[in-house]
Amino acid sequence: MVPRRSLTIETEKATKTTYVVGTELMVNLNRCAPPQSRFFSIKCSPNVHYKVTPPSKDRNTSLYPLTPNSVLLITMDTVSETAFDSKLSVKYYGEKTEALEEAVLHLTAVEISLDVDADRDGVVEKNNPNKASWKWGPNGHGAVLLVNCDSETSYKKKVDSETDEISKVSDLQDMSKMILRTNGPSQLPEGYKLSMYISKTTSESVRIFRPRTNVPKDNVWKNKLLKLFLKDYPMVVGTDMLTQEVPYLGGKTELTFYVEGLRFPDKDFDGLITINLSLLEPSGKDFPETPIFTDKVIFHVSPWIMTPNTLKPVEVYVCSTKDNNSFLKSIKNLVEKNGYKLKICYEYMNRGDRWMQDELEFGYIDSPHHWFPVLLDSPRDGSLQDFPYESLLGPDFGYVTRHALSEEVSSLDSFGNLEVSPPVTVNGKSYPLGRIIIGVAFPTAKGGRNVTQVVQDFLWAQKVQEPIALFSDWLYVGHVDEFMSFVPAPDRKKFRLLLASPDAGYKVFKSLQNTGQGKAEMFPGMPEAITVNAILSDKKLQAENRYVQNCIDWNRDVLKKELGLDEEDIIDLPILFKLIEEEKKNPRAVAYFPDMVNMIVLGDQLGIPKPFGPQVKGRCALETEMCSLMEPLRLKCTFIDDFAPYHKLLGEVHCGSNVLREPSPFRWWNLEL
Amino acid sequence: MVPRRSLTIETEKATKTTYVVGTELMVNLNRCAPPQSRFFSIKCSPNVHYKVTPPSKDRNTSLYPLTPNSVLLITMDTVSETAFDSKLSVKYYGEKTEALEEAVLHLTAVEISLDVDADRDGVVEKNNPNKASWKWGPNGHGAVLLVNCDSETSYKKKVDSETDEISKVSDLQDMSKMILRTNGPSQLPEGYKLSMYISKTTSESVRIFRPRTNVPKDNVWKNKLLKLFLKDYPMVVGTDMLTQEVPYLGGKTELTFYVEGLRFPDKDFDGLITINLSLLEPSGKDFPETPIFTDKVIFHVSPWIMTPNTLKPVEVYVCSTKDNNSFLKSIKNLVEKNGYKLKICYEYMNRGDRWMQDELEFGYIDSPHHWFPVLLDSPRDGSLQDFPYESLLGPDFGYVTRHALSEEVSSLDSFGNLEVSPPVTVNGKSYPLGRIIIGVAFPTAKGGRNVTQVVQDFLWAQKVQEPIALFSDWLYVGHVDEFMSFVPAPDRKKFRLLLASPDAGYKVFKSLQNTGQGKAEMFPGMPEAITVNAILSDKKLQAENRYVQNCIDWNRDVLKKELGLDEEDIIDLPILFKLIEEEKKNPRAVAYFPDMVNMIVLGDQLGIPKPFGPQVKGRCALETEMCSLMEPLRLKCTFIDDFAPYHKLLGEVHCGSNVLREPSPFRWWNLEL
């Protein structure tokens, strides 16, 4: 629909206005008609076009009869060279053909278009008809904005969006371009202004900058002096600045703005941002200006997106501690022989906290013109708490966190309890970026532990990887990575869900007993050594594992339903648990031997906690079983001894590492939501 | 999709479980199979049904071959009479046909269904397949909930939802029924429980009660004594109570719950509420129970809905003050002769505050089983502030408010600045409940007045009457009812938009001058008297009204676009304004003579501020013009003298009154959103 503006003309004196090409001016011809008027006629400059309704002229006079609904629609298709260079006049007649009065209109035509990359191809096209609305999907539209959550400086750094200045030109790369295209006379007619504005709510989420245009060019010294005090990219609108005049440069010109996102979608922010540009008309001395034309554009802030195990690894992160030298060597070996990078967080930074998985989660943000990794810093805040900000935040490496009330934070807030599935399709609904998985208290349990509300709200608000809540509070540590993982596969859905399974564990041990290996020892040669027979005759352990299997089966049913999985998509890994009691009557589970599902997945290479199972023909029966399950998927198992530095502290390989991965080839705005 | 539960059976001892009719139990037959197993067979009670995959039996042995993916699906179609009265057994075989081991399963079948009125017909049907999701529209589904915002007691009253007790049985009418239908043995097997639960977030929005069921019947005196201390309707879940066991009554029974809404949709609440009911299974001594079946239902809280001028009036509210006796008489006359009720708010309550329109807005909430009016109390809080709560809140008369930071509240927060359009269709999109209209600062103006954010958030969150923001800050008082109103019409869209129009005003005065009435006086016989000629020669007044017309035209263009109106749907009323300055350079408009658009609309009767225009042939020329505009629409104009008690205090008839109307015949859940 063509934007239409009501305009009143007068017979007392000429009316002056500015017309924006592409709109219509609508004049109610009765408003200023002298009371005795019966007819009217219209004359105008050749570049002015008009339409009269009702359109038929009087046969005798060749004049238009004036009716109660007589309306004049005015358009122009070329811009003015000087102010008010075009004219239109309406002459009113009574019964006779001499004119009673005349209303004259002086017009200046300009082109104004606020433009964004609404078709998401990385280029700011001109006046996209869909620029003011957001539509998801490959046939959708609407421009994309990044939260400027990286830091251009590495020294004395701060998240860029937390300062309202642009200190480095490189920072402009993290912003979305918005172009004001104008065409018309060298100056707007006197008193007219262009004004950009945003709502108060929007100003919490966006800042807009533009290059400085108004430095005087006539005095070199003055210019140099000014440069010391003037910013190269002043803020136009943003925090505490909802509206500001923007320059009209004259002729056919483009003025580029840089739009900076300040916050991620959240419970109270749907991610959409509207920016307005108006042409203001003077209403006469002492009166405020009124807007006569408004152009709008919309942006959607990129959600924070997690990367599943099936995406290509880039860099592996692990801590160096006093006691994990041999573990570190094994990891280094696995990572480097496969061509990935390794980053070690040293003692001065980790202060003894080895749980690299738990302090942060890697993800990314994406737009048609730019993307970068963004870490979500956990509210866990162990001794590793400075690492994400101090060591990772930097140019094109973003940082976001959510602060919980400290009394709310529990072990479930560690990000071993935050995972993401590979792409799935569930009952015809597709999740090409996968689905986020967190572990919470059993819904029916009173007073269980939970992921803190602010983190849950954040995750759900990202929308593009709709989360699934599993039940992990049955575990002492309480992380989903203690009983599940995903590995790539060549067939079916291109992945398998791995689940810890006490039943599968008992099956291995019974099979050993049945084939005469009952005296073989779990933890061979270690102080914990125990025979297969002894394990199988421990009724308490068996009852505990029955309970654990029930808990995992509950999660299995949820995962099958929410990820659309068949039994054939799931592999049960032989893992036993035992229960320990923090307080009386609150028994929770920990792994009985190193928890093989808590692995690191690097392409087709799996770094698996070495289980120290019973030796059969010189080989660990649990490793044999594990390999026989993984190798048909063309996955290679490397067993890593994490017993002393991780397992005994209730974590394993996955808990002690983290993997930065490449972003998904699927772009989030192509989702059909 | 049939809910499916993973179940593990054992060969060591019989497995006992409870089965819910309508689900499937899925047994992975490999899990408990002895290591040498090659085949298996199945036997079961006649009421147990099973399916084996892969389904083909071995030709020689007539046994099922055990494959890595062998799965057993179990269903039952009749409920058990006693605990574990049904059985199924799996026998495992090796190469030969003697059984190696047997796994036995004891089953109890029950029916469990948590039911709501998901088809919105006022009756709680059984197990509606759509009960767990919300869909808008006439073919939609999902139950409806009311915020229990009325007060059953009139003395020492409190909004019902603010107490967590039910003090009167009548209060149950304001809640939605939810029925737990169960069928099965007289008791659940030992250790099984039914548990209802809600999420922490949901607990801010809902409370659920049930009738007391567990009073002992054997002792009359004990019973009577208990009644004194036990509540008849204890709370099941709600604030600070996320989960609670609910009784299983045995046999085929229904237990009715009463669901109470606590809060309206808002910026951080989409109005949806999920309630869960689980069957919990004991996991053995010392272990927590695990849920083995979960039923879910969803409710949508009714939004607060406003009533446009085109709906039938029920009761008119007006204040009695020391100086408005004759005004009161005129209103009483207009209201009562047309058969509507009049409620006068007396001086002891209004304390001199006469602006009945501004302190509150009438609306209603609606569900298939019940509806009642709900007033939105303005954050304005003038001397009338106690009236809404003290005089209106009561049985089936609800109350809701939003508290702003006091420094935020401006004159724009008065509800003369909050109106609603009649039903409209805009570019094919239908708004059968109309659209809310508020007035705000001009978007481009710095530091203008605005409707306080909490009220804006509330209005936008109701969704069913998507608001339109107009520009009203150009007015000194700043209310949209100073320049617009809606009246019913027999044709076109069934209504007209009335707009104040200085152009139409000048046209009347010029016409008078042209026909020789230039010396006729505005405000005849009053101290303010002034001739038509003098008005027309006041260039300052003319410039001010040109500015005012520009401001109204801006709103006109917005209303045309957002309500899908044509020129023919709008009537311009002859009204002049003048500007007054609060501070230097901040001129704002007030009505020059009583502002006729600020009228009360009661069916086809219009109560219009008497304009005191120039007398022509013994009749006010402005009244004549007004009647000639309204009478073709079959509307009757009554001109009410509000000059001294309202107009001079910068308000008129509409500002000084309020109308409670019947709800729309359109039910909000039938909207296609």
mmCIF file of C-alpha atoms in Angstrom, chain A residues 408-523:
data_model
loop_
_atom_site.group_PDB
_atom_site.id
_atom_site.type_symbol
_atom_site.label_atom_id
_atom_site.label_comp_id
_atom_site.label_asym_id
_atom_site.label_seq_id
_atom_site.Cartn_x
_atom_site.Cartn_y
_atom_site.Cartn_z
ATOM 1 C CA GLU A 408 20.188 -20.156 43.474
ATOM 2 C CA VAL A 409 23.256 -21.613 41.806
ATOM 3 C CA SER A 410 23.666 -25.386 42.088
ATOM 4 C CA SER A 411 25.866 -28.030 40.513
ATOM 5 C CA LEU A 412 23.219 -28.267 37.754
ATOM 6 C CA ASP A 413 24.340 -24.807 36.559
ATOM 7 C CA SER A 414 27.633 -26.220 35.320
ATOM 8 C CA PHE A 415 27.583 -26.601 31.579
ATOM 9 C CA GLY A 416 28.371 -30.298 31.585
ATOM 10 C CA ASN A 417 24.634 -30.118 32.126
ATOM 11 C CA LEU A 418 24.091 -28.128 28.902
ATOM 12 C CA GLU A 419 24.391 -29.970 25.591
ATOM 13 C CA VAL A 420 22.887 -29.800 22.117
ATOM 14 C CA SER A 421 21.676 -32.520 19.792
ATOM 15 C CA PRO A 422 22.675 -32.869 16.145
ATOM 16 C CA PRO A 423 20.030 -31.782 13.572
ATOM 17 C CA VAL A 424 16.781 -33.735 13.926
ATOM 18 C CA THR A 425 13.293 -33.879 12.455
ATOM 19 C CA VAL A 426 10.496 -34.674 14.887
ATOM 20 C CA ASN A 427 7.019 -35.530 13.566
ATOM 21 C CA GLY A 428 7.703 -33.484 10.443
ATOM 22 C CA LYS A 429 9.089 -30.501 12.361
ATOM 23 C CA SER A 430 12.691 -29.864 11.514
ATOM 24 C CA TYR A 431 15.410 -28.638 13.881
ATOM 25 C CA PRO A 432 18.334 -28.132 11.506
ATOM 26 C CA LEU A 433 20.427 -26.613 14.317
ATOM 27 C CA GLY A 434 19.498 -29.393 16.756
ATOM 28 C CA ARG A 435 17.886 -28.978 20.154
ATOM 29 C CA ILE A 436 19.445 -27.762 23.390
ATOM 30 C CA ILE A 437 19.431 -30.269 26.245
ATOM 31 C CA ILE A 438 19.585 -29.365 29.916
ATOM 32 C CA GLY A 439 19.111 -31.446 33.041
ATOM 33 C CA VAL A 440 16.740 -30.413 35.808
ATOM 34 C CA ALA A 441 15.071 -31.898 38.851
ATOM 35 C CA PHE A 442 12.462 -34.524 38.296
ATOM 36 C CA PRO A 443 9.315 -32.509 37.722
ATOM 37 C CA THR A 444 7.478 -34.243 40.531
ATOM 38 C CA ALA A 445 10.209 -33.922 43.136
ATOM 39 C CA LYS A 446 9.996 -31.410 45.928
ATOM 40 C CA GLY A 447 13.027 -29.219 46.392
ATOM 41 C CA GLY A 448 15.225 -30.761 43.728
ATOM 42 C CA ARG A 449 18.135 -28.899 42.170
ATOM 43 C CA ASN A 450 17.565 -27.016 38.969
ATOM 44 C CA VAL A 451 19.264 -24.915 36.310
ATOM 45 C CA THR A 452 18.951 -21.352 37.544
ATOM 46 C CA GLN A 453 15.966 -19.500 36.108
ATOM 47 C CA VAL A 454 17.903 -16.735 34.306
ATOM 48 C CA VAL A 455 19.891 -19.304 32.337
ATOM 49 C CA GLN A 456 16.759 -21.298 31.486
ATOM 50 C CA ASP A 457 15.012 -18.099 30.351
ATOM 51 C CA PHE A 458 18.016 -17.190 28.173
ATOM 52 C CA LEU A 459 18.207 -20.616 26.538
ATOM 53 C CA TRP A 460 14.480 -20.814 25.784
ATOM 54 C CA ALA A 461 14.453 -17.266 24.396
ATOM 55 C CA GLN A 462 17.014 -18.085 21.675
ATOM 56 C CA LYS A 463 14.218 -20.120 20.005
ATOM 57 C CA VAL A 464 16.272 -21.677 17.180
ATOM 58 C CA GLN A 465 17.345 -24.768 19.190
ATOM 59 C CA GLU A 466 14.203 -25.301 21.289
ATOM 60 C CA PRO A 467 15.436 -26.825 24.558
ATOM 61 C CA ILE A 468 14.534 -30.178 26.072
ATOM 62 C CA ALA A 469 14.607 -30.598 29.845
ATOM 63 C CA LEU A 470 15.931 -33.964 31.002
ATOM 64 C CA PHE A 471 16.111 -35.313 34.542
ATOM 65 C CA SER A 472 19.674 -35.162 35.878
ATOM 66 C CA ASP A 473 19.103 -34.423 39.560
ATOM 67 C CA TRP A 474 19.321 -38.176 40.268
ATOM 68 C CA LEU A 475 23.070 -37.827 39.747
ATOM 69 C CA TYR A 476 25.246 -36.577 42.572
ATOM 70 C CA VAL A 477 26.996 -34.120 40.262
ATOM 71 C CA GLY A 478 23.824 -33.796 38.214
ATOM 72 C CA HIS A 479 25.033 -33.278 34.630
ATOM 73 C CA VAL A 480 23.456 -34.743 31.513
ATOM 74 C CA ASP A 481 26.924 -35.528 30.121
ATOM 75 C CA GLU A 482 27.221 -38.208 32.804
ATOM 76 C CA PHE A 483 24.699 -40.423 31.040
ATOM 77 C CA MET A 484 24.476 -39.268 27.397
ATOM 78 C CA SER A 485 26.475 -38.142 24.386
ATOM 79 C CA PHE A 486 26.098 -37.905 20.619
ATOM 80 C CA VAL A 487 28.515 -39.328 18.042
ATOM 81 C CA PRO A 488 28.524 -38.921 14.259
ATOM 82 C CA ALA A 489 27.403 -41.910 12.168
ATOM 83 C CA PRO A 490 27.527 -42.587 8.438
ATOM 84 C CA ASP A 491 23.940 -43.842 8.219
ATOM 85 C CA ARG A 492 20.364 -43.226 9.465
ATOM 86 C CA LYS A 493 20.094 -39.748 11.070
ATOM 87 C CA LYS A 494 23.859 -39.205 10.715
ATOM 88 C CA PHE A 495 24.376 -39.619 14.449
ATOM 89 C CA ARG A 496 23.753 -41.979 17.363
ATOM 90 C CA LEU A 497 22.646 -41.146 20.851
ATOM 91 C CA LEU A 498 24.882 -42.896 23.368
ATOM 92 C CA LEU A 499 23.324 -43.684 26.739
ATOM 93 C CA ALA A 500 24.946 -45.086 29.839
ATOM 94 C CA SER A 501 23.238 -48.391 30.619
ATOM 95 C CA PRO A 502 23.622 -50.412 33.819
ATOM 96 C CA ASP A 503 21.671 -53.200 32.086
ATOM 97 C CA ALA A 504 24.268 -53.282 29.319
ATOM 98 C CA GLY A 505 26.964 -53.198 32.003
ATOM 99 C CA TYR A 506 25.513 -56.160 33.874
ATOM 100 C CA LYS A 507 25.152 -58.015 30.602
ATOM 101 C CA VAL A 508 28.896 -57.734 29.984
ATOM 102 C CA PHE A 509 29.713 -58.893 33.509
ATOM 103 C CA LYS A 510 27.237 -61.805 33.368
ATOM 104 C CA SER A 511 28.625 -62.856 30.049
ATOM 105 C CA LEU A 512 32.099 -62.911 31.577
ATOM 106 C CA GLN A 513 30.801 -65.025 34.458
ATOM 107 C CA ASN A 514 29.061 -67.386 32.072
ATOM 108 C CA THR A 515 32.232 -67.887 30.057
ATOM 109 C CA GLY A 516 34.242 -68.696 33.165
ATOM 110 C CA GLN A 517 35.810 -65.263 33.742
ATOM 111 C CA GLY A 518 34.029 -64.654 37.038
ATOM 112 C CA LYS A 519 37.300 -64.271 38.869
ATOM 113 C CA ALA A 520 38.639 -61.638 36.500
ATOM 114 C CA GLU A 521 39.075 -58.341 38.263
ATOM 115 C CA MET A 522 37.599 -54.929 37.655
ATOM 116 C CA PHE A 523 40.268 -52.256 38.426
#
